[in-house]
PDB file of C-alpha atoms and ligand atoms in Angstrom:
ATOM      1  CA  MET A  25       0.000   0.000   0.000  1.00 36.00           C
ATOM      2  CA  HIS A  26       1.519   3.300  -1.087  1.00 37.00           C
ATOM      3  CA  LYS A  27      -0.103   6.484   0.053  1.00 40.00           C
ATOM      4  CA  ILE A  28      -0.346   9.617  -2.032  1.00 36.00           C
ATOM      5  CA  PHE A  29       2.396  12.096  -1.267  1.00 38.00           C
ATOM      6  CA  LYS A  30       0.864  15.198   0.232  1.00 41.00           C
ATOM      7  CA  VAL A  31       3.812  17.520  -0.094  1.00 37.00           C
ATOM      8  CA  LEU A  32       5.299  18.459  -3.404  1.00 35.00           C
ATOM      9  CA  GLY A  33       9.054  18.765  -3.582  1.00 39.00           C
ATOM     10  CA  PHE A  34       9.873  15.464  -1.895  1.00 41.00           C
ATOM     11  CA  PRO A  35      10.779  12.965  -4.592  1.00 41.00           C
ATOM     12  CA  ASN A  36       9.416   9.465  -4.234  1.00 42.00           C
ATOM     13  CA  SER A  37      12.793   7.779  -4.151  1.00 43.00           C
ATOM     14  CA  GLY A  38      16.469   8.213  -4.858  1.00 44.00           C
ATOM     15  CA  GLY A  39      18.286  11.528  -4.573  1.00 48.00           C
ATOM     16  CA  ASP A  40      19.910  12.698  -1.378  1.00 62.00           C
ATOM     17  CA  GLU A  41      18.738  10.674   1.529  1.00 82.00           C
ATOM     18  CA  MET A  42      17.845  12.492   4.719  1.00 95.00           C
ATOM     19  CA  GLN A  43      18.115  10.894   8.097  1.00 97.00           C
ATOM     20  CA  ILE A  44      16.445  11.633  11.400  1.00 97.00           C
ATOM     21  CA  ALA A  45      16.733   9.689  14.625  1.00 97.00           C
ATOM     22  CA  VAL A  46      14.514   8.908  17.584  1.00 97.00           C
ATOM     23  CA  SER A  47      16.493   8.232  20.723  1.00 95.00           C
ATOM     24  CA  GLY A  48      16.043   8.315  24.448  1.00 87.00           C
ATOM     25  CA  GLY A  49      16.847   6.936  27.851  1.00 76.00           C
ATOM     26  CA  LYS A  50      16.571   3.487  29.360  1.00 74.00           C
ATOM     27  CA  GLY A  51      13.925   1.083  28.060  1.00 67.00           C
ATOM     28  CA  GLY A  52      10.288   2.000  28.464  1.00 71.00           C
ATOM     29  CA  THR A  53      10.531   5.736  27.789  1.00 76.00           C
ATOM     30  CA  GLY A  54       8.338   5.361  24.725  1.00 86.00           C
ATOM     31  CA  LYS A  55      11.108   5.792  22.157  1.00 91.00           C
ATOM     32  CA  SER A  56       9.885   2.990  19.889  1.00 93.00           C
ATOM     33  CA  THR A  57       6.252   4.097  20.243  1.00 92.00           C
ATOM     34  CA  VAL A  58       7.258   7.530  18.970  1.00 95.00           C
ATOM     35  CA  ALA A  59       9.396   6.014  16.178  1.00 96.00           C
ATOM     36  CA  ILE A  60       6.734   3.717  14.717  1.00 95.00           C
ATOM     37  CA  ASN A  61       3.872   6.200  14.950  1.00 95.00           C
ATOM     38  CA  LEU A  62       6.030   8.913  13.438  1.00 96.00           C
ATOM     39  CA  ALA A  63       7.075   6.564  10.625  1.00 97.00           C
ATOM     40  CA  ILE A  64       3.439   5.822   9.750  1.00 96.00           C
ATOM     41  CA  ALA A  65       2.583   9.539   9.761  1.00 95.00           C
ATOM     42  CA  LEU A  66       5.663  10.534   7.748  1.00 96.00           C
ATOM     43  CA  GLN A  67       4.961   7.900   5.109  1.00 94.00           C
ATOM     44  CA  ASP A  68       2.236  10.288   3.898  1.00 91.00           C
ATOM     45  CA  TYR A  69       4.994  12.741   2.965  1.00 92.00           C
ATOM     46  CA  PHE A  70       8.157  10.762   2.278  1.00 91.00           C
ATOM     47  CA  ASN A  71       9.195   7.515   0.751  1.00 94.00           C
ATOM     48  CA  LEU A  72      10.912   6.278   3.900  1.00 96.00           C
ATOM     49  CA  THR A  73      12.638   3.408   5.641  1.00 97.00           C
ATOM     50  CA  LEU A  74      12.359   2.762   9.361  1.00 98.00           C
ATOM     51  CA  ALA A  75      15.494   1.207  10.873  1.00 98.00           C
ATOM     52  CA  ASP A  76      15.272  -0.404  14.291  1.00 98.00           C
ATOM     53  CA  LEU A  77      18.877  -0.179  15.512  1.00 97.00           C
ATOM     54  CA  ASP A  78      18.071  -1.042  19.125  1.00 95.00           C
ATOM     55  CA  VAL A  79      19.749  -4.339  18.313  1.00 96.00           C
ATOM     56  CA  GLU A  80      19.766  -5.828  21.819  1.00 94.00           C
ATOM     57  CA  ALA A  81      16.001  -5.461  22.151  1.00 93.00           C
ATOM     58  CA  PRO A  82      14.415  -4.540  18.814  1.00 96.00           C
ATOM     59  CA  ASN A  83      10.664  -4.150  19.223  1.00 93.00           C
ATOM     60  CA  ASP A  84       9.418  -1.888  16.430  1.00 95.00           C
ATOM     61  CA  HIS A  85       8.053  -4.957  14.622  1.00 96.00           C
ATOM     62  CA  LEU A  86       6.077  -5.946  17.709  1.00 94.00           C
ATOM     63  CA  LEU A  87       4.564  -2.479  17.967  1.00 92.00           C
ATOM     64  CA  LEU A  88       3.748  -2.618  14.268  1.00 94.00           C
ATOM     65  CA  GLY A  89       2.161  -6.053  14.736  1.00 93.00           C
ATOM     66  CA  ILE A  90       4.349  -7.787  12.129  1.00 95.00           C
ATOM     67  CA  GLU A  91       6.814 -10.672  12.021  1.00 96.00           C
ATOM     68  CA  LEU A  92      10.406 -10.172  10.947  1.00 98.00           C
ATOM     69  CA  GLN A  93      11.258 -11.416   7.435  1.00 97.00           C
ATOM     70  CA  ASN A  94      14.194 -11.765   5.056  1.00 98.00           C
ATOM     71  CA  GLU A  95      16.803 -12.726   7.623  1.00 98.00           C
ATOM     72  CA  GLU A  96      20.463 -12.219   6.754  1.00 98.00           C
ATOM     73  CA  PRO A  97      23.303 -13.319   9.018  1.00 97.00           C
ATOM     74  CA  VAL A  98      25.907 -10.857  10.266  1.00 96.00           C
ATOM     75  CA  LYS A  99      29.268 -12.542  10.660  1.00 95.00           C
ATOM     76  CA  MET A 100      32.527 -11.155  11.927  1.00 93.00           C
ATOM     77  CA  PHE A 101      36.094 -12.007  10.965  1.00 95.00           C
ATOM     78  CA  MET A 102      38.046 -13.957  13.528  1.00 95.00           C
ATOM     79  CA  PRO A 103      41.548 -15.316  13.081  1.00 97.00           C
ATOM     80  CA  SER A 104      42.426 -18.962  13.402  1.00 96.00           C
ATOM     81  CA  PHE A 105      45.995 -20.219  13.258  1.00 97.00           C
ATOM     82  CA  ASP A 106      47.654 -22.754  10.989  1.00 97.00           C
ATOM     83  CA  TYR A 107      50.309 -23.930  13.401  1.00 97.00           C
ATOM     84  CA  SER A 108      52.122 -25.811  10.638  1.00 97.00           C
ATOM     85  CA  LYS A 109      52.982 -22.438   9.105  1.00 97.00           C
ATOM     86  CA  CYS A 110      53.131 -20.114  12.132  1.00 98.00           C
ATOM     87  CA  THR A 111      56.719 -19.125  13.049  1.00 98.00           C
ATOM     88  CA  LYS A 112      55.676 -18.024  16.568  1.00 97.00           C
ATOM     89  CA  CYS A 113      56.965 -14.496  16.006  1.00 97.00           C
ATOM     90  CA  LYS A 114      54.247 -13.022  18.319  1.00 97.00           C
ATOM     91  CA  LYS A 115      53.604 -10.076  16.007  1.00 97.00           C
ATOM     92  CA  CYS A 116      49.872 -10.829  15.897  1.00 98.00           C
ATOM     93  CA  ALA A 117      49.641 -10.685  19.694  1.00 97.00           C
ATOM     94  CA  GLU A 118      51.638  -7.468  19.852  1.00 97.00           C
ATOM     95  CA  VAL A 119      49.443  -5.658  17.341  1.00 98.00           C
ATOM     96  CA  CYS A 120      46.132  -6.729  18.873  1.00 97.00           C
ATOM     97  CA  GLU A 121      44.753  -3.761  20.792  1.00 95.00           C
ATOM     98  CA  GLU A 122      41.996  -5.872  22.296  1.00 94.00           C
ATOM     99  CA  LYS A 123      44.536  -8.281  23.857  1.00 96.00           C
ATOM    100  CA  ALA A 124      42.550 -11.041  22.180  1.00 96.00           C
ATOM    101  CA  ILE A 125      45.678 -13.041  21.290  1.00 97.00           C
ATOM    102  CA  ILE A 126      47.828 -14.505  24.017  1.00 97.00           C
ATOM    103  CA  THR A 127      51.039 -16.393  23.370  1.00 97.00           C
ATOM    104  CA  MET A 128      52.688 -19.322  25.105  1.00 96.00           C
ATOM    105  CA  LYS A 129      56.306 -19.020  26.243  1.00 95.00           C
ATOM    106  CA  ASP A 130      57.482 -20.370  22.895  1.00 96.00           C
ATOM    107  CA  GLY A 131      55.395 -17.783  21.021  1.00 96.00           C
ATOM    108  CA  THR A 132      52.487 -20.024  20.009  1.00 97.00           C
ATOM    109  CA  PRO A 133      49.428 -17.738  19.622  1.00 98.00           C
ATOM    110  CA  PHE A 134      45.955 -18.472  20.980  1.00 97.00           C
ATOM    111  CA  LEU A 135      42.785 -16.495  20.436  1.00 97.00           C
ATOM    112  CA  ILE A 136      40.381 -15.384  23.162  1.00 94.00           C
ATOM    113  CA  PRO A 137      37.296 -15.110  20.903  1.00 91.00           C
ATOM    114  CA  THR A 138      35.212 -13.005  23.297  1.00 87.00           C
ATOM    115  CA  LEU A 139      37.792 -10.195  23.136  1.00 90.00           C
ATOM    116  CA  CYS A 140      38.274 -10.134  19.373  1.00 92.00           C
ATOM    117  CA  SER A 141      36.730  -7.149  17.565  1.00 89.00           C
ATOM    118  CA  GLY A 142      37.364  -8.531  14.069  1.00 92.00           C
ATOM    119  CA  CYS A 143      39.679  -5.659  13.081  1.00 92.00           C
ATOM    120  CA  ARG A 144      42.015  -7.940  11.032  1.00 96.00           C
ATOM    121  CA  ALA A 145      45.167  -6.173  12.294  1.00 97.00           C
ATOM    122  CA  CYS A 146      46.674  -9.566  13.178  1.00 98.00           C
ATOM    123  CA  GLU A 147      46.005 -10.903   9.694  1.00 97.00           C
ATOM    124  CA  ILE A 148      47.550  -7.822   8.087  1.00 97.00           C
ATOM    125  CA  ILE A 149      50.726  -7.859  10.174  1.00 97.00           C
ATOM    126  CA  CYS A 150      51.394 -11.587  10.042  1.00 98.00           C
ATOM    127  CA  PRO A 151      54.537 -12.054   7.929  1.00 97.00           C
ATOM    128  CA  VAL A 152      53.743 -15.666   6.962  1.00 97.00           C
ATOM    129  CA  THR A 153      51.189 -16.247   4.215  1.00 96.00           C
ATOM    130  CA  GLY A 154      48.546 -18.707   5.380  1.00 96.00           C
ATOM    131  CA  ALA A 155      49.569 -18.736   9.064  1.00 97.00           C
ATOM    132  CA  ILE A 156      46.391 -16.812   9.941  1.00 97.00           C
ATOM    133  CA  LEU A 157      43.231 -18.208   8.428  1.00 96.00           C
ATOM    134  CA  GLU A 158      39.853 -16.578   8.250  1.00 95.00           C
ATOM    135  CA  SER A 159      37.150 -17.867  10.557  1.00 94.00           C
ATOM    136  CA  GLN A 160      33.780 -16.242  10.931  1.00 93.00           C
ATOM    137  CA  LYS A 161      31.613 -15.842  13.976  1.00 92.00           C
ATOM    138  CA  LEU A 162      27.869 -15.317  13.780  1.00 94.00           C
ATOM    139  CA  MET A 163      27.009 -12.126  15.679  1.00 94.00           C
ATOM    140  CA  GLY A 164      23.335 -11.709  14.859  1.00 97.00           C
ATOM    141  CA  HIS A 165      21.018 -10.943  11.968  1.00 98.00           C
ATOM    142  CA  THR A 166      19.439  -8.161  10.004  1.00 98.00           C
ATOM    143  CA  TYR A 167      15.895  -8.323   8.676  1.00 98.00           C
ATOM    144  CA  LEU A 168      14.035  -6.513   5.940  1.00 98.00           C
ATOM    145  CA  THR A 169      10.295  -6.583   6.524  1.00 98.00           C
ATOM    146  CA  GLU A 170       7.584  -5.007   4.417  1.00 96.00           C
ATOM    147  CA  THR A 171       5.008  -3.360   6.654  1.00 96.00           C
ATOM    148  CA  PRO A 172       1.328  -2.856   5.830  1.00 95.00           C
ATOM    149  CA  TYR A 173       1.940   0.895   6.158  1.00 94.00           C
ATOM    150  CA  GLY A 174       3.862   1.411   2.917  1.00 94.00           C
ATOM    151  CA  PHE A 175       7.401   1.530   4.251  1.00 96.00           C
ATOM    152  CA  PRO A 176       9.985  -1.185   4.883  1.00 97.00           C
ATOM    153  CA  LEU A 177      11.335  -1.902   8.342  1.00 98.00           C
ATOM    154  CA  VAL A 178      15.001  -2.871   8.660  1.00 98.00           C
ATOM    155  CA  THR A 179      15.855  -4.489  11.962  1.00 98.00           C
ATOM    156  CA  GLY A 180      19.155  -5.432  13.553  1.00 98.00           C
ATOM    157  CA  LYS A 181      19.108  -8.198  16.137  1.00 98.00           C
ATOM    158  CA  LEU A 182      22.083  -9.238  18.214  1.00 97.00           C
ATOM    159  CA  LEU A 183      22.512 -12.923  18.974  1.00 95.00           C
ATOM    160  CA  GLU A 184      21.488 -13.777  22.529  1.00 93.00           C
ATOM    161  CA  GLY A 185      24.513 -13.819  24.818  1.00 88.00           C
ATOM    162  CA  GLU A 186      26.584 -11.768  22.350  1.00 87.00           C
ATOM    163  CA  GLU A 187      27.752  -8.371  23.581  1.00 84.00           C
ATOM    164  CA  ARG A 188      29.371  -6.785  20.543  1.00 87.00           C
ATOM    165  CA  ALA A 189      26.504  -4.852  19.040  1.00 92.00           C
ATOM    166  CA  MET A 190      28.467  -2.613  16.677  1.00 92.00           C
ATOM    167  CA  PRO A 191      28.653  -5.012  13.675  1.00 93.00           C
ATOM    168  CA  ILE A 192      24.878  -5.495  13.810  1.00 96.00           C
ATOM    169  CA  VAL A 193      24.160  -1.756  14.018  1.00 96.00           C
ATOM    170  CA  THR A 194      26.582  -1.117  11.163  1.00 95.00           C
ATOM    171  CA  MET A 195      25.142  -3.825   8.907  1.00 96.00           C
ATOM    172  CA  ALA A 196      21.500  -2.980   9.674  1.00 97.00           C
ATOM    173  CA  LYS A 197      22.120   0.667   8.899  1.00 97.00           C
ATOM    174  CA  LYS A 198      23.923  -0.266   5.702  1.00 96.00           C
ATOM    175  CA  ARG A 199      21.012  -2.470   4.647  1.00 97.00           C
ATOM    176  CA  ALA A 200      18.531   0.330   5.415  1.00 97.00           C
ATOM    177  CA  LYS A 201      20.563   2.878   3.434  1.00 96.00           C
ATOM    178  CA  SER A 202      20.873   0.508   0.489  1.00 96.00           C
ATOM    179  CA  LEU A 203      17.105   0.810  -0.026  1.00 96.00           C
ATOM    180  CA  ASP A 204      17.804   4.371  -1.169  1.00 91.00           C
ATOM    181  CA  ARG A 205      14.616   5.910   0.131  1.00 95.00           C
ATOM    182  CA  ARG A 206      14.170   9.639   0.567  1.00 94.00           C
ATOM    183  CA  LEU A 207      14.059   9.508   4.385  1.00 96.00           C
ATOM    184  CA  LEU A 208      15.723   7.152   6.823  1.00 97.00           C
ATOM    185  CA  LEU A 209      14.106   7.184  10.256  1.00 97.00           C
ATOM    186  CA  VAL A 210      16.388   5.551  12.788  1.00 98.00           C
ATOM    187  CA  ASP A 211      15.237   4.176  16.136  1.00 97.00           C
ATOM    188  CA  THR A 212      18.413   3.953  18.238  1.00 96.00           C
ATOM    189  CA  ALA A 213      19.189   1.947  21.351  1.00 93.00           C
ATOM    190  CA  ALA A 214      18.689   3.630  24.711  1.00 90.00           C
ATOM    191  CA  GLY A 215      21.582   5.504  26.260  1.00 85.00           C
ATOM    192  CA  THR A 216      24.698   7.024  24.739  1.00 85.00           C
ATOM    193  CA  SER A 217      26.944   4.067  23.883  1.00 88.00           C
ATOM    194  CA  ASN A 218      29.123   3.994  20.771  1.00 90.00           C
ATOM    195  CA  THR A 219      26.399   2.023  18.988  1.00 93.00           C
ATOM    196  CA  VAL A 220      23.978   4.894  19.643  1.00 95.00           C
ATOM    197  CA  SER A 221      26.536   7.301  18.153  1.00 95.00           C
ATOM    198  CA  LYS A 222      26.831   4.991  15.138  1.00 95.00           C
ATOM    199  CA  ALA A 223      23.060   4.959  14.726  1.00 96.00           C
ATOM    200  CA  LEU A 224      22.896   8.772  15.041  1.00 96.00           C
ATOM    201  CA  GLU A 225      25.696   9.371  12.539  1.00 95.00           C
ATOM    202  CA  ASP A 226      24.486  11.444   9.532  1.00 95.00           C
ATOM    203  CA  SER A 227      21.236  12.482  11.256  1.00 96.00           C
ATOM    204  CA  LYS A 228      19.881  15.924  10.565  1.00 96.00           C
ATOM    205  CA  LEU A 229      17.597  15.819  13.570  1.00 97.00           C
ATOM    206  CA  LEU A 230      17.563  13.971  16.884  1.00 97.00           C
ATOM    207  CA  ILE A 231      14.207  13.515  18.595  1.00 97.00           C
ATOM    208  CA  ALA A 232      14.952  12.706  22.239  1.00 96.00           C
ATOM    209  CA  VAL A 233      12.106  10.970  24.047  1.00 95.00           C
ATOM    210  CA  THR A 234      12.080  11.340  27.801  1.00 93.00           C
ATOM    211  CA  GLU A 235       9.912  11.024  30.869  1.00 89.00           C
ATOM    212  CA  PRO A 236       9.759  13.733  33.545  1.00 88.00           C
ATOM    213  CA  THR A 237      11.343  11.467  36.184  1.00 87.00           C
ATOM    214  CA  PRO A 238      14.785  11.771  37.839  1.00 86.00           C
ATOM    215  CA  LEU A 239      16.166   8.913  35.698  1.00 87.00           C
ATOM    216  CA  GLY A 240      14.549  10.367  32.589  1.00 88.00           C
ATOM    217  CA  LEU A 241      16.142  13.766  33.280  1.00 89.00           C
ATOM    218  CA  HIS A 242      19.543  12.164  33.749  1.00 91.00           C
ATOM    219  CA  ASP A 243      19.303  10.234  30.476  1.00 92.00           C
ATOM    220  CA  LEU A 244      17.926  13.270  28.653  1.00 94.00           C
ATOM    221  CA  THR A 245      20.967  15.323  29.654  1.00 94.00           C
ATOM    222  CA  LEU A 246      23.270  12.607  28.305  1.00 94.00           C
ATOM    223  CA  ILE A 247      21.539  12.208  24.943  1.00 95.00           C
ATOM    224  CA  LEU A 248      21.285  15.975  24.401  1.00 96.00           C
ATOM    225  CA  GLU A 249      24.970  16.281  25.240  1.00 96.00           C
ATOM    226  CA  LEU A 250      25.737  13.582  22.666  1.00 95.00           C
ATOM    227  CA  GLY A 251      23.620  15.414  20.104  1.00 96.00           C
ATOM    228  CA  ARG A 252      25.514  18.610  20.825  1.00 96.00           C
ATOM    229  CA  LEU A 253      28.875  16.851  20.454  1.00 96.00           C
ATOM    230  CA  MET A 254      27.737  15.350  17.143  1.00 96.00           C
ATOM    231  CA  ASN A 255      26.371  18.695  16.011  1.00 96.00           C
ATOM    232  CA  ILE A 256      22.845  17.368  15.491  1.00 96.00           C
ATOM    233  CA  GLU A 257      19.839  19.579  16.168  1.00 96.00           C
ATOM    234  CA  ALA A 258      17.729  18.103  18.964  1.00 97.00           C
ATOM    235  CA  TRP A 259      14.051  18.181  19.831  1.00 97.00           C
ATOM    236  CA  VAL A 260      12.457  16.786  22.965  1.00 96.00           C
ATOM    237  CA  VAL A 261       9.283  14.727  23.289  1.00 95.00           C
ATOM    238  CA  ILE A 262       7.990  14.309  26.838  1.00 93.00           C
ATOM    239  CA  ASN A 263       6.241  10.996  27.288  1.00 91.00           C
ATOM    240  CA  ARG A 264       3.892  10.407  30.230  1.00 85.00           C
ATOM    241  CA  SER A 265       4.127  14.157  30.596  1.00 83.00           C
ATOM    242  CA  ASP A 266       1.513  14.300  33.336  1.00 81.00           C
ATOM    243  CA  LEU A 267       3.402  11.927  35.640  1.00 79.00           C
ATOM    244  CA  GLY A 268       6.310  14.047  36.827  1.00 77.00           C
ATOM    245  CA  GLU A 269       8.173  17.320  37.019  1.00 79.00           C
ATOM    246  CA  LYS A 270       8.142  18.993  33.614  1.00 84.00           C
ATOM    247  CA  LYS A 271       9.889  22.148  34.836  1.00 89.00           C
ATOM    248  CA  ARG A 272      13.258  20.377  35.005  1.00 90.00           C
ATOM    249  CA  VAL A 273      12.772  18.920  31.504  1.00 91.00           C
ATOM    250  CA  LYS A 274      12.198  22.427  30.216  1.00 94.00           C
ATOM    251  CA  GLU A 275      15.343  23.705  31.959  1.00 94.00           C
ATOM    252  CA  ILE A 276      17.479  20.929  30.471  1.00 95.00           C
ATOM    253  CA  ALA A 277      15.974  21.365  27.014  1.00 95.00           C
ATOM    254  CA  GLN A 278      16.607  25.103  27.204  1.00 96.00           C
ATOM    255  CA  LYS A 279      20.218  24.536  28.233  1.00 96.00           C
ATOM    256  CA  TYR A 280      20.774  22.503  25.061  1.00 96.00           C
ATOM    257  CA  ASN A 281      18.674  24.768  22.889  1.00 95.00           C
ATOM    258  CA  ALA A 282      16.334  21.863  22.207  1.00 96.00           C
ATOM    259  CA  GLU A 283      12.696  22.626  21.554  1.00 95.00           C
ATOM    260  CA  ILE A 284      10.024  20.620  23.346  1.00 95.00           C
ATOM    261  CA  VAL A 285       7.903  19.626  20.380  1.00 96.00           C
ATOM    262  CA  ALA A 286       5.367  17.227  21.891  1.00 93.00           C
ATOM    263  CA  GLU A 287       3.953  16.183  25.233  1.00 92.00           C
ATOM    264  CA  ILE A 288       2.229  12.818  25.433  1.00 90.00           C
ATOM    265  CA  PRO A 289       0.185  12.264  28.592  1.00 87.00           C
ATOM    266  CA  TYR A 290      -0.028   8.795  30.131  1.00 86.00           C
ATOM    267  CA  SER A 291      -2.569   6.887  28.106  1.00 81.00           C
ATOM    268  CA  GLU A 292      -4.050   3.453  28.590  1.00 84.00           C
ATOM    269  CA  ASP A 293      -5.001   3.551  24.907  1.00 82.00           C
ATOM    270  CA  ILE A 294      -1.298   3.687  24.007  1.00 82.00           C
ATOM    271  CA  VAL A 295      -0.584   0.761  26.332  1.00 82.00           C
ATOM    272  CA  ARG A 296      -3.439  -1.199  24.714  1.00 83.00           C
ATOM    273  CA  SER A 297      -2.174  -0.358  21.220  1.00 83.00           C
ATOM    274  CA  TYR A 298       1.271  -1.574  22.267  1.00 78.00           C
ATOM    275  CA  ILE A 299      -0.113  -4.892  23.497  1.00 82.00           C
ATOM    276  CA  LYS A 300      -2.276  -5.414  20.405  1.00 81.00           C
ATOM    277  CA  GLY A 301       0.394  -4.332  17.916  1.00 81.00           C
ATOM    278  CA  GLU A 302      -2.010  -1.733  16.515  1.00 86.00           C
ATOM    279  CA  PRO A 303      -0.302   1.657  16.234  1.00 91.00           C
ATOM    280  CA  ILE A 304      -2.300   4.371  18.015  1.00 91.00           C
ATOM    281  CA  ILE A 305      -1.864   6.777  15.115  1.00 91.00           C
ATOM    282  CA  LEU A 306      -4.359   4.735  13.113  1.00 90.00           C
ATOM    283  CA  SER A 307      -7.090   5.634  15.613  1.00 88.00           C
ATOM    284  CA  GLU A 308      -9.066   8.854  15.927  1.00 87.00           C
ATOM    285  CA  SER A 309      -7.711   9.479  19.439  1.00 87.00           C
ATOM    286  CA  LYS A 310      -6.114  12.653  20.808  1.00 89.00           C
ATOM    287  CA  GLU A 311      -2.828  10.745  21.054  1.00 88.00           C
ATOM    288  CA  ALA A 312      -2.990  10.086  17.298  1.00 91.00           C
ATOM    289  CA  ARG A 313      -3.368  13.837  16.786  1.00 94.00           C
ATOM    290  CA  ILE A 314      -0.192  14.468  18.808  1.00 94.00           C
ATOM    291  CA  PHE A 315       1.837  12.141  16.557  1.00 94.00           C
ATOM    292  CA  LYS A 316       0.348  13.660  13.397  1.00 95.00           C
ATOM    293  CA  GLU A 317       1.266  17.161  14.586  1.00 95.00           C
ATOM    294  CA  LEU A 318       4.765  15.974  15.404  1.00 96.00           C
ATOM    295  CA  ALA A 319       5.076  14.528  11.886  1.00 96.00           C
ATOM    296  CA  GLU A 320       3.939  17.851  10.415  1.00 96.00           C
ATOM    297  CA  ARG A 321       6.653  19.641  12.390  1.00 96.00           C
ATOM    298  CA  VAL A 322       9.230  17.203  11.054  1.00 96.00           C
ATOM    299  CA  VAL A 323       8.004  17.759   7.498  1.00 96.00           C
ATOM    300  CA  ASN A 324       8.238  21.537   7.910  1.00 95.00           C
ATOM    301  CA  TYR A 325      11.698  21.207   9.390  1.00 94.00           C
ATOM    302  CA  LEU A 326      12.986  19.033   6.558  1.00 92.00           C
ATOM    303  CA  ARG A 327      11.337  21.104   3.890  1.00 85.00           C
TER     304      ARG A 327
HETATM  305  S1  SF4 B 406      41.042  -9.433  14.477  1.00 80.17           S
HETATM  306 FE1  SF4 B 406      41.804  -7.653  15.652  1.00 80.17          FE
HETATM  307  S2  SF4 B 406      40.916  -7.937  17.656  1.00 80.17           S
HETATM  308 FE2  SF4 B 406      40.740  -9.911  16.634  1.00 80.17          FE
HETATM  309  S3  SF4 B 406      42.546 -11.013  17.251  1.00 80.17           S
HETATM  310 FE3  SF4 B 406      43.050  -9.990  15.326  1.00 80.17          FE
HETATM  311  S4  SF4 B 406      44.008  -8.043  15.947  1.00 80.17           S
HETATM  312 FE4  SF4 B 406      42.942  -8.868  17.733  1.00 80.17          FE
HETATM  313  S1  SF4 B 407      52.044 -13.136  13.373  1.00 80.17           S
HETATM  314 FE1  SF4 B 407      51.656 -14.973  12.131  1.00 80.17          FE
HETATM  315  S2  SF4 B 407      53.542 -16.109  12.222  1.00 80.17           S
HETATM  316 FE2  SF4 B 407      53.659 -14.611  13.862  1.00 80.17          FE
HETATM  317  S3  SF4 B 407      52.854 -15.685  15.666  1.00 80.17           S
HETATM  318 FE3  SF4 B 407      51.129 -14.672  14.714  1.00 80.17          FE
HETATM  319  S4  SF4 B 407      50.253 -16.198  13.352  1.00 80.17           S
HETATM  320 FE4  SF4 B 407      52.281 -16.904  13.872  1.00 80.17          FE
END
């Protein structure tokens, strides 16, 4: 289903891709709720892709009520050693910044797989052809799922028990960009880790979702600081805006020159929509109106 584009001047596909990001604090702030509802509203104006880069706990598909499709594995380089060729020179261990290669007294190298980042420095420096062989470790998957709302959802999902999220974020973002849509809407992980920075990279706008609680204020400060460091304009959406102290949110937003663009009161209808996988924006509710107005602000900003 492709909707009619309401705004002239935004080509249907191709051209320079724009990127905006929805980010926020620890789980449950409503970041994904904002991302999926905004994506549905923006699809009226842009040919877009939604990328769920919260790879440790992706849930945009659940909120959209769809099952992930088109799985592709994400594998990472890992060295293995051909001891019949290795001269035990220790160069691989010396170059490894992660200290993922240890050597025995005689110089025989061993890999500690959990420390390896897959940078290939050991392979590059090894002076003996064939002493380091390529092994691959499965880190997780990316998915490309058509939604019933006219836009594709790209999802990154880290393998359970795996901690290195960066390759998944990188590959999911690459897959989303390869679709070459006019707008890429990125839903980042919570917090301000390097994977969040990777997800935010190239964004024109950061929409920080927060709650007016002490933890929410703390996380909001961190994400706005990251936005400032990355030179990305930031807006603030206050979720459950009637359940806390908004004055402090306003002070923090003002400090970072971030406009508060939407306030979403606590709503059982939103909770119900979450459980049913039926986005609230499809209803005639006042919450749907808030998301539509937010989308209009985004459109005017990107225009
Ligand atoms: S790939 Fe990089 S991190 Fe892994 S063992 Fe080699 S040098 Fe170390
Ligand atoms: S750099 Fe190559 S030859 Fe030297 S110890 Fe490592 S694997 Fe062996």
